[in-house]
CSV table of N, CA and C and ligand atoms in Angstrom, one decimal:
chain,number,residue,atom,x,y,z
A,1,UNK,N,155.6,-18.1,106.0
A,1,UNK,CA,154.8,-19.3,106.3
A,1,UNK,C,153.8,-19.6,105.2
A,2,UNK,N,153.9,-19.3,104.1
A,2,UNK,CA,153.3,-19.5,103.1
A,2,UNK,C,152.9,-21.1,102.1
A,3,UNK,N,153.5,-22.2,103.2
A,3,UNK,CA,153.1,-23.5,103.4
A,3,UNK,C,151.9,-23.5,104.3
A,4,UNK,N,151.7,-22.9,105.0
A,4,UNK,CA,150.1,-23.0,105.5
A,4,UNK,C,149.4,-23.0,104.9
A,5,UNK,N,148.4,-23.5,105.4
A,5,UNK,CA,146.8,-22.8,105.0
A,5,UNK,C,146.1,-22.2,105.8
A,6,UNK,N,145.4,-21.3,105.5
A,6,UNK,CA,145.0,-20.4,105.7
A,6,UNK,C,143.3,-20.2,105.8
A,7,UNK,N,142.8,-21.0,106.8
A,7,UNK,CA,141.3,-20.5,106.7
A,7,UNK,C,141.0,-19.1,107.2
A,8,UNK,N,139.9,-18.9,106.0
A,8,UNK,CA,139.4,-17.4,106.1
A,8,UNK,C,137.6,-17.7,106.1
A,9,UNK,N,136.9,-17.0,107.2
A,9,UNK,CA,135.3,-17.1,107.5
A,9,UNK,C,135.0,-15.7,108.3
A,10,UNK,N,134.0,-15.5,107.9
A,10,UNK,CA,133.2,-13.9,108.5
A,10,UNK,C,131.8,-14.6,108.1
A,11,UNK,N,131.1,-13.5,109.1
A,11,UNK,CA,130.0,-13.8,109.3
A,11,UNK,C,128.9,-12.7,108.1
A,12,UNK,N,127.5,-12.2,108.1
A,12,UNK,CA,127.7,-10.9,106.6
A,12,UNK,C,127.8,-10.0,106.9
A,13,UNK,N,128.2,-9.0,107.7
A,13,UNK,CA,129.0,-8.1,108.3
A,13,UNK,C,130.2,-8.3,107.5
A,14,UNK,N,131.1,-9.0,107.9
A,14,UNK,CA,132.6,-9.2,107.6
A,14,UNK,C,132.8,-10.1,105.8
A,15,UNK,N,131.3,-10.0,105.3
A,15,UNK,CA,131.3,-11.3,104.0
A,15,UNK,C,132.3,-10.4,103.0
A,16,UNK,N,131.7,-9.4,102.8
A,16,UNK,CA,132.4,-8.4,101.6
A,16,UNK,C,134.1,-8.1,101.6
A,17,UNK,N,134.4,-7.9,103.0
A,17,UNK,CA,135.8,-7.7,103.5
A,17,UNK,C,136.4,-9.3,103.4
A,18,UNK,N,135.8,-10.1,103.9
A,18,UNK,CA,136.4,-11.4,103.4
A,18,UNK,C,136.5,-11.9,102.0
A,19,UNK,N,136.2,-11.5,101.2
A,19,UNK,CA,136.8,-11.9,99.4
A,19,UNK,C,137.5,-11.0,99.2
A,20,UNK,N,138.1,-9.7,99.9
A,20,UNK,CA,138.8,-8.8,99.5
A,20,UNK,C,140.2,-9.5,100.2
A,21,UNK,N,140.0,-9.8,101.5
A,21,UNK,CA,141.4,-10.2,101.9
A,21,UNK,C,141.5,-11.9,101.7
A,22,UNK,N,140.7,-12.3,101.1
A,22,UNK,CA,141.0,-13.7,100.1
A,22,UNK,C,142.3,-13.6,99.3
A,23,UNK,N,141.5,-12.5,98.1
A,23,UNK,CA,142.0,-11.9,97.0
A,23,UNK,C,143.7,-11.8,97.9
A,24,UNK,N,143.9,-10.8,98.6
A,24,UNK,CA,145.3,-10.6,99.2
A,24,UNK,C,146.4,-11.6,99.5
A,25,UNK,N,145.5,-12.8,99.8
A,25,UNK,CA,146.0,-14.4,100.1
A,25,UNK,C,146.5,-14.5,99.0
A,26,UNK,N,145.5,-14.4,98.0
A,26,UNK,CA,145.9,-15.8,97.2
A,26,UNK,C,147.3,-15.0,96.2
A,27,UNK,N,147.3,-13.3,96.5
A,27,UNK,CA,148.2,-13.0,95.2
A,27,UNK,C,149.5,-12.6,96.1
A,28,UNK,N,149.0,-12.7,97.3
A,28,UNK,CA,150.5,-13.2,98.2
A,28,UNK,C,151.3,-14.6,98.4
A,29,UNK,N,150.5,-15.4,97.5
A,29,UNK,CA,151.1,-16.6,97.8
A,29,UNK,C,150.3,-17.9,98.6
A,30,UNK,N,149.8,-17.3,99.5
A,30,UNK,CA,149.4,-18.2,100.1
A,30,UNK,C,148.0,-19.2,99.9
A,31,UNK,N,147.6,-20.2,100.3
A,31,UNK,CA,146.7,-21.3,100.3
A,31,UNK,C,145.8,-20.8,101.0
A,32,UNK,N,144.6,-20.5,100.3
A,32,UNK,CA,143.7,-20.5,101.9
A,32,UNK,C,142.6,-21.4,101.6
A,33,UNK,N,141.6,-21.1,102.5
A,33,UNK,CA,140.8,-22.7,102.7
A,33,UNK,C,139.2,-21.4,103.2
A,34,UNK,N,138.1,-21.4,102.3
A,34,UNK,CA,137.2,-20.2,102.6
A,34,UNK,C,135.9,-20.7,103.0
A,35,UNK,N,135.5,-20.7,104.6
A,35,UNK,CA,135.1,-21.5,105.4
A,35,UNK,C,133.3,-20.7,105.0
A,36,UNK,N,133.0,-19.9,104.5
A,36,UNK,CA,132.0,-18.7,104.6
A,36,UNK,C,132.2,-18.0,105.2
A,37,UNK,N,130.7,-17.3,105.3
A,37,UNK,CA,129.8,-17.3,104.9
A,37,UNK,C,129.8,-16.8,103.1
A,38,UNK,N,129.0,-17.4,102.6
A,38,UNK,CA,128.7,-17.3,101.3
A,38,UNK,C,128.3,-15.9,100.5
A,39,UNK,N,127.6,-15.3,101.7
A,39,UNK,CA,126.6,-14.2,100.8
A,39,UNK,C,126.8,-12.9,101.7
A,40,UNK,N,125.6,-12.2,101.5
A,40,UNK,CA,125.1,-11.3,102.3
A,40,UNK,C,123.4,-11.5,103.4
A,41,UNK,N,123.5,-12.8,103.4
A,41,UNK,CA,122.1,-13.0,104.0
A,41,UNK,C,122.6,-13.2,105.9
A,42,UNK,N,121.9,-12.9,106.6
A,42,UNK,CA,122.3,-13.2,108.3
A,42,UNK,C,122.6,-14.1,108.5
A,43,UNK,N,123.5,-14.4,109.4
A,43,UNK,CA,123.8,-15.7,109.8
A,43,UNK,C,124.1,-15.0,111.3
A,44,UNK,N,125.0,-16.4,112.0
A,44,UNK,CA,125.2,-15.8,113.1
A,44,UNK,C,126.8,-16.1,113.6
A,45,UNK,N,127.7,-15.4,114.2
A,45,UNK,CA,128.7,-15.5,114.3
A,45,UNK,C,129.5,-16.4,115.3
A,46,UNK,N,128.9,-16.5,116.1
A,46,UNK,CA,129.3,-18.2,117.0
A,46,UNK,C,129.8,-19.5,116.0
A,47,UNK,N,128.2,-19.6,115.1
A,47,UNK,CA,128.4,-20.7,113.7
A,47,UNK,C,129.8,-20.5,113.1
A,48,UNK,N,130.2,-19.3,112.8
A,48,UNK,CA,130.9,-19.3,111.7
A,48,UNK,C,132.5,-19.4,112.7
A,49,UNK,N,132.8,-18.8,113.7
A,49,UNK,CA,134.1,-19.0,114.2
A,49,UNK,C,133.8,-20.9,115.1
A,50,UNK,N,132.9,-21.7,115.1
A,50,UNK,CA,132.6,-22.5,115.3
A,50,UNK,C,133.8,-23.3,114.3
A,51,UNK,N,133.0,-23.2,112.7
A,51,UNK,CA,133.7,-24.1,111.6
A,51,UNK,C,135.2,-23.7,111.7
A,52,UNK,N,135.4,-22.6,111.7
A,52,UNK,CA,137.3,-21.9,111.8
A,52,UNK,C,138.3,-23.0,112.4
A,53,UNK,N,137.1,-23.0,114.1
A,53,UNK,CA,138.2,-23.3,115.0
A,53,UNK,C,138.2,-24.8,114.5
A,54,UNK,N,136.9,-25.4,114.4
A,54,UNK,CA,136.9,-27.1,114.1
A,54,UNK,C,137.9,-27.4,112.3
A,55,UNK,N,138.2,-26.7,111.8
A,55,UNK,CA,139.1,-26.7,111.0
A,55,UNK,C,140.7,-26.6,111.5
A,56,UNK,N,140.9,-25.8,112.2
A,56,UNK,CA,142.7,-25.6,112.6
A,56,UNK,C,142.2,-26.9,114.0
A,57,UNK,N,141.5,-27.1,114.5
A,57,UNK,CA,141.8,-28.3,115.0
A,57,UNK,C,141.8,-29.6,114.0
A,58,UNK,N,141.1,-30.0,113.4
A,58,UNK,CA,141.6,-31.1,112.6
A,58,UNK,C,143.0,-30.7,111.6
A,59,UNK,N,143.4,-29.7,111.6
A,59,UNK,CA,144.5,-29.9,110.7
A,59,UNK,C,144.6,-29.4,109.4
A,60,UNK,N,143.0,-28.9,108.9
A,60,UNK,CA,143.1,-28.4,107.7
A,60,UNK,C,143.3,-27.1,107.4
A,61,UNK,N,144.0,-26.3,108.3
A,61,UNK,CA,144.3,-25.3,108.7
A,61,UNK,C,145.1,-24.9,109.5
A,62,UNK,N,146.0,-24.3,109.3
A,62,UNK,CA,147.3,-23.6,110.6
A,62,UNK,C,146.7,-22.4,111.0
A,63,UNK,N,146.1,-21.2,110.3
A,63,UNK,CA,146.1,-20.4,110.8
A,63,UNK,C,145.0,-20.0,110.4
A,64,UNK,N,144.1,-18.7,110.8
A,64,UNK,CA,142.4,-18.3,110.9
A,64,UNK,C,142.5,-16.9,110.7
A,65,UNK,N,141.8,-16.5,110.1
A,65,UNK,CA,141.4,-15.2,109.8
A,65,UNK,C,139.7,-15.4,110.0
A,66,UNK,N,139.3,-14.4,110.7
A,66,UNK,CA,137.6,-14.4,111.2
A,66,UNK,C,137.5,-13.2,111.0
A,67,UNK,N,136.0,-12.5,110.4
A,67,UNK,CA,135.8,-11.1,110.5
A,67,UNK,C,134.3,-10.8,111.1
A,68,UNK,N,134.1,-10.3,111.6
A,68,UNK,CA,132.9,-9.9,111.9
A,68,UNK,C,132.3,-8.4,111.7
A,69,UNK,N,131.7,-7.8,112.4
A,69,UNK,CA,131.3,-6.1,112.5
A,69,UNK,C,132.5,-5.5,113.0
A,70,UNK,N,132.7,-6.0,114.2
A,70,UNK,CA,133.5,-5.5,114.9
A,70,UNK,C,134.8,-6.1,115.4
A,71,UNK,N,135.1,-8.0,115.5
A,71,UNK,CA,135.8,-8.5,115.2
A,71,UNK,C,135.9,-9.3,116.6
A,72,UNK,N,134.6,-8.5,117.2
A,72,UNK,CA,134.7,-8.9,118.8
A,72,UNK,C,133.8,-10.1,119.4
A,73,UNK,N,132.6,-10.4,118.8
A,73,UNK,CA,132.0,-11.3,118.9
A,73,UNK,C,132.8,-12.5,118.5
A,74,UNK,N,133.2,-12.5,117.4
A,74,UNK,CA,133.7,-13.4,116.2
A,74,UNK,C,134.9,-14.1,117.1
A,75,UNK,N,135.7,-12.8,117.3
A,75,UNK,CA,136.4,-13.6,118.4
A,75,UNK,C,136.3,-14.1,119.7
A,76,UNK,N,135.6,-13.4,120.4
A,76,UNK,CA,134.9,-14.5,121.9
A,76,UNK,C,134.1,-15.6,121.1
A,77,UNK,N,133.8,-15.9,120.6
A,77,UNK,CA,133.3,-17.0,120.3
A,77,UNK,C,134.4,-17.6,119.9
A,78,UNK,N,135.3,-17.4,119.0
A,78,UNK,CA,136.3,-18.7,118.6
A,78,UNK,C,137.2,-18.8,120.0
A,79,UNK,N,137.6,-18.2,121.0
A,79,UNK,CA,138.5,-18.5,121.8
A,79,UNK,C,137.7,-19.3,122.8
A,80,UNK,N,136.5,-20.2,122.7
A,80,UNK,CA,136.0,-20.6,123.6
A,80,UNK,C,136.4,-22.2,122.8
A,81,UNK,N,137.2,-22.3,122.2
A,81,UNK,CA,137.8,-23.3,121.7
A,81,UNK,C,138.9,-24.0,122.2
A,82,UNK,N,139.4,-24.9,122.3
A,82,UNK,CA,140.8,-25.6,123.0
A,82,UNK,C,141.6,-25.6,122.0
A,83,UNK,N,143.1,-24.6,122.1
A,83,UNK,CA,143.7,-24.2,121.2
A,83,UNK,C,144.2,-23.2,120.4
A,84,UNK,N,142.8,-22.4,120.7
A,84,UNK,CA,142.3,-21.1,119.9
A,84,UNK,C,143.2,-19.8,120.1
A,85,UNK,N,143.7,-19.4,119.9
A,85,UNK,CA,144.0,-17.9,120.2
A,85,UNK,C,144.0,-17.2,119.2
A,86,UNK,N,142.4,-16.5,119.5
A,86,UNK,CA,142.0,-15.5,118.7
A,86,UNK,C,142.2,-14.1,119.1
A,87,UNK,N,142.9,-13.0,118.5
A,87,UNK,CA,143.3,-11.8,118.8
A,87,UNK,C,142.7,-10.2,117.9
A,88,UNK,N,141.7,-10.0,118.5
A,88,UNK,CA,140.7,-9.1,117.7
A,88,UNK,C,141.9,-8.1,117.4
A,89,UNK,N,142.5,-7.5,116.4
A,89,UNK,CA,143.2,-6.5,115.8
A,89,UNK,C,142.7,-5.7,115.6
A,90,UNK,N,142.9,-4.2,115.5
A,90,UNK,CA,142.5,-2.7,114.8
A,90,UNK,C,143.9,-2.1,113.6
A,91,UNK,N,144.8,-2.9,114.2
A,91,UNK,CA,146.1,-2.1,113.3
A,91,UNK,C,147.2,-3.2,113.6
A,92,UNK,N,148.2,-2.6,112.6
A,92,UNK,CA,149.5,-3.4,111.8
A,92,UNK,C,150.4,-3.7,113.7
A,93,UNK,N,150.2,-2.9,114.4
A,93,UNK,CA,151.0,-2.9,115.7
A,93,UNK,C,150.3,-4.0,116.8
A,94,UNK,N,148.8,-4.0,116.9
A,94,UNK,CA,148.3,-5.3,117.5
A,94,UNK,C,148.6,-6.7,116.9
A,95,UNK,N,148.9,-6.5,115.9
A,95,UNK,CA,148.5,-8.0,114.6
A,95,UNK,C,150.5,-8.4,115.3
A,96,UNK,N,151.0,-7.4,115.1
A,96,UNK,CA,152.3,-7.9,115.6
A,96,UNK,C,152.5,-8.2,116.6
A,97,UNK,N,152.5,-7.2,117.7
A,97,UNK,CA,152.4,-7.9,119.2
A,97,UNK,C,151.3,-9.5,119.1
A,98,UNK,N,150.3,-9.6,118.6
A,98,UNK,CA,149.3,-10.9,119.0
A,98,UNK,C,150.2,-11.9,118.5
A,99,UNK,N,151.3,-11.6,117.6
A,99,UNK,CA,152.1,-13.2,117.5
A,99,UNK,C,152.9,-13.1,118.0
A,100,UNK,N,153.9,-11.8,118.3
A,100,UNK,CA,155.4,-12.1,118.7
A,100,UNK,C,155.1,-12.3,120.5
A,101,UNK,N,154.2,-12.0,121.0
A,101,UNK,CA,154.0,-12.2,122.5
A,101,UNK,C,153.0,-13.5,122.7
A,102,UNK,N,151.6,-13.3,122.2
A,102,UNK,CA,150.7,-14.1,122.5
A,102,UNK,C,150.5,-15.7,121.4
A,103,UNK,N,151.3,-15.0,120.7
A,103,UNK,CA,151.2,-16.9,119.3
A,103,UNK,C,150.1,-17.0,119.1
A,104,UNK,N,149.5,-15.8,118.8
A,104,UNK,CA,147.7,-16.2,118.2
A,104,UNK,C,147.7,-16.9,116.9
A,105,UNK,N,146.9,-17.7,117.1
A,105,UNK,CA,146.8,-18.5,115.2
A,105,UNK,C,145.5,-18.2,115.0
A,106,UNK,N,144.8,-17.0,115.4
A,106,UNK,CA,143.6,-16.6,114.6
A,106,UNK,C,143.0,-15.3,114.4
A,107,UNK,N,143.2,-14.0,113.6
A,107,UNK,CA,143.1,-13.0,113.6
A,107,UNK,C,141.7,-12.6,113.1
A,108,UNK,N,141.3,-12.0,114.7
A,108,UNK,CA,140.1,-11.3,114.4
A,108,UNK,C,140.1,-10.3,113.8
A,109,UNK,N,138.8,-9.5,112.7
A,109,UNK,CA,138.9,-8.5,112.2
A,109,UNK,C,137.3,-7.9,112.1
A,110,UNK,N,137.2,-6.0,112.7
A,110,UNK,CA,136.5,-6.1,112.5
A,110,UNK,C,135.6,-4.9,110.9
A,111,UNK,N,134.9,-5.3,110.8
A,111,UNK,CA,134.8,-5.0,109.1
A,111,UNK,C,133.7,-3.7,108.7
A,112,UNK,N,133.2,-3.4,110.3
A,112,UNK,CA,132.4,-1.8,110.7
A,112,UNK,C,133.5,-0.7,111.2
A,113,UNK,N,134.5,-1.0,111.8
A,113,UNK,CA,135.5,-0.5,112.3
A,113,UNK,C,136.6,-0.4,112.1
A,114,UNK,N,137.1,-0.5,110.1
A,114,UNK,CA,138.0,-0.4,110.0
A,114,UNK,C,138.1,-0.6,108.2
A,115,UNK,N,138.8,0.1,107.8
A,115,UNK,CA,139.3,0.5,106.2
A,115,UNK,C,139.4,-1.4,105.9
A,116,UNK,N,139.9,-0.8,104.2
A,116,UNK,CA,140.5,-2.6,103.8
A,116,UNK,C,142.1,-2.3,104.0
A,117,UNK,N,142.4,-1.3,103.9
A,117,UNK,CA,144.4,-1.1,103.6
A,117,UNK,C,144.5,-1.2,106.0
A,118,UNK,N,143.9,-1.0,106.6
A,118,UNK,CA,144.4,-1.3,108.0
A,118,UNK,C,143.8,-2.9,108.0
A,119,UNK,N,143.2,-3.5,107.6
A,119,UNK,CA,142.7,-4.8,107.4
A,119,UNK,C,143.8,-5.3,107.0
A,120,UNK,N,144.2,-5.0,105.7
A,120,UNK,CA,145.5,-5.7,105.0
A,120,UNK,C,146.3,-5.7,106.1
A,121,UNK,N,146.8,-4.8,106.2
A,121,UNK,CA,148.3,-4.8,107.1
A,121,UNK,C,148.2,-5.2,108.6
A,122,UNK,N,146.8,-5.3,109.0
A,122,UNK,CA,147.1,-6.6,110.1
A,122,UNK,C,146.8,-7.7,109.1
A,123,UNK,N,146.4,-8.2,108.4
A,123,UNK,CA,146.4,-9.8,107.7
A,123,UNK,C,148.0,-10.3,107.5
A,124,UNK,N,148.8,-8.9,106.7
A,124,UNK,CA,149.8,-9.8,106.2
A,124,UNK,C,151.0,-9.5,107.6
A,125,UNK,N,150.7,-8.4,108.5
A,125,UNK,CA,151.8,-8.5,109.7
A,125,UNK,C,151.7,-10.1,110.5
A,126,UNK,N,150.2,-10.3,110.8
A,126,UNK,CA,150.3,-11.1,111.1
A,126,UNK,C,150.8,-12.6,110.2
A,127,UNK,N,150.4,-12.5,109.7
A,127,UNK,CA,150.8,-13.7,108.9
A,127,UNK,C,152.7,-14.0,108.5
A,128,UNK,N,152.9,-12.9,108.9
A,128,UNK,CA,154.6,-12.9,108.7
A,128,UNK,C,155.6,-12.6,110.1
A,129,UNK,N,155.0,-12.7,110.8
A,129,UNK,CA,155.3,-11.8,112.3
A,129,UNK,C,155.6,-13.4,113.4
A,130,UNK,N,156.9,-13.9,113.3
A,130,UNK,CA,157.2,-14.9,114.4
A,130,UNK,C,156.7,-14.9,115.7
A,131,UNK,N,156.3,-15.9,116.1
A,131,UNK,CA,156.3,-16.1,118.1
A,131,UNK,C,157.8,-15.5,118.3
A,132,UNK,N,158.0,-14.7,119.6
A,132,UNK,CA,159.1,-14.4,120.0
A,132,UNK,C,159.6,-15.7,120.9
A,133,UNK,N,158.6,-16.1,121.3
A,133,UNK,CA,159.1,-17.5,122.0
A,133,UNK,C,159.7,-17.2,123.1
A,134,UNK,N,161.0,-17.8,123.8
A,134,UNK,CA,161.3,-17.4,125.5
A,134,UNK,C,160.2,-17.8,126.7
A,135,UNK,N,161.2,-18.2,127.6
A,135,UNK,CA,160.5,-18.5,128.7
A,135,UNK,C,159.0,-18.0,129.4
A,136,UNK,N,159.3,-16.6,129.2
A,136,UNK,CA,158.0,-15.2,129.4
A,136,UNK,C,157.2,-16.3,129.0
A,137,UNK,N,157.1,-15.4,127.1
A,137,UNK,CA,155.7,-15.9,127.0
A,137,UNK,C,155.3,-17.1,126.7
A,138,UNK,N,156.4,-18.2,126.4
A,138,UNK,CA,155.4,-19.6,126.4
A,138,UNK,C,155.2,-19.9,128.0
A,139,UNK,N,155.7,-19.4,129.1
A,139,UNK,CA,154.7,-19.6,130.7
A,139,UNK,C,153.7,-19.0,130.6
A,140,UNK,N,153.2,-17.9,130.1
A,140,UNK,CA,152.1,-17.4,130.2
A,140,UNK,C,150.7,-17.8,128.7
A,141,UNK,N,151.6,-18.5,127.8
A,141,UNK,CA,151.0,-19.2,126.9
A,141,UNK,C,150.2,-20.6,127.4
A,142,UNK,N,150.9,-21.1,128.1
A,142,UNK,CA,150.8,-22.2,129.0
A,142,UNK,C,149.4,-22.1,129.5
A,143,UNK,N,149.7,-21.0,130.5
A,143,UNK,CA,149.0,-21.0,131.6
A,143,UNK,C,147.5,-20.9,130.9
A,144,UNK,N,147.1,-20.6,129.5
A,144,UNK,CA,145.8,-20.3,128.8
A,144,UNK,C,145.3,-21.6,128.7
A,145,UNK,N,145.9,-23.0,129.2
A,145,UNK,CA,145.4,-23.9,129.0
A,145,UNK,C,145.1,-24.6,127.3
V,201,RB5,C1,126.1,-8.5,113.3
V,201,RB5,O1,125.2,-7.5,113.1
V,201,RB5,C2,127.2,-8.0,114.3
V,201,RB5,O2,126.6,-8.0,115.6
V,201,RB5,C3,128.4,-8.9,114.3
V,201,RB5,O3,128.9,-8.9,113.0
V,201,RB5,C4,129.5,-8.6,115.2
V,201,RB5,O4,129.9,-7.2,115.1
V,201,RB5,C5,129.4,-9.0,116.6
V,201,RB5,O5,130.3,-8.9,117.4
């Protein structure tokens, strides 16, 4: 899926680990779109999965990558979105189940709780890992409203 784009945003917890798995984007090919935060100064993480989600809803974005401390704030806040399915990851085996079951289009990560090489390999599983599709889980896709 390397016709996507790809927005990438962390809050400064997740700022540092976010230009690293930029860097992974861009020499995999893919487009990404780098929503912030800028620096290392506080911000707050509601804000930042705020812009994510208002991005893959207008269109300038297919899919989301969010990082926070832990990956868990970052994500309850973006799944309070219509559309959203954000799936906080720890490893290469959640990142795959969150698409082949749940068709998340936005991978939480969190950046206190985890190496860059288990980071990577949920970024790029997910990023390459189909919806299984089937009756299952698009009825229970549904049912998320
Ligand atoms: C920020 O200190 C931290 O609370 C935030 O990055 C995140 O881990 C929240 O879930």
């Amino acid at each position: 899926m390397s016709s996507t784009i790809v927005a990438i945003a962390a809050d400064h917890a997740g700022f540092a680990l976010k230009g690293e798995l930029a860097a992974v984007l861009a020499e995999q090919g893919y487009q990404s779109l780098d929503l912030g935060t800028h620096g290392p100064e506080s911000v707050d993480y509601p804000d930042i999965a705020e812009r994510l989600a208002l991005a893959l809803r207008d269109g300038r974005a297919g899919r989301g990558v969010l990082i926070c401390g832990t990956g868990i704030g970052i994500g309850i806040a973006a799944n309070r979105f219509p559309g959203i399915r954000a799936a906080t990851c720890a490893n290469a085996t959640m990142a795959r189940l969150a698409r082949a079951h749940n068709d998340a289009n936005v991978l939480s990560l969190g950046a206190r709780v985890m190496g860059f090489e288990a980071a990577r390999d949920c970024l790029l599983t997910f990023l390459t890992t189909p919806f299984d599709g089937g009756d299952r889980h698009q009825r229970r896709i549904d049912k998320l409203g």
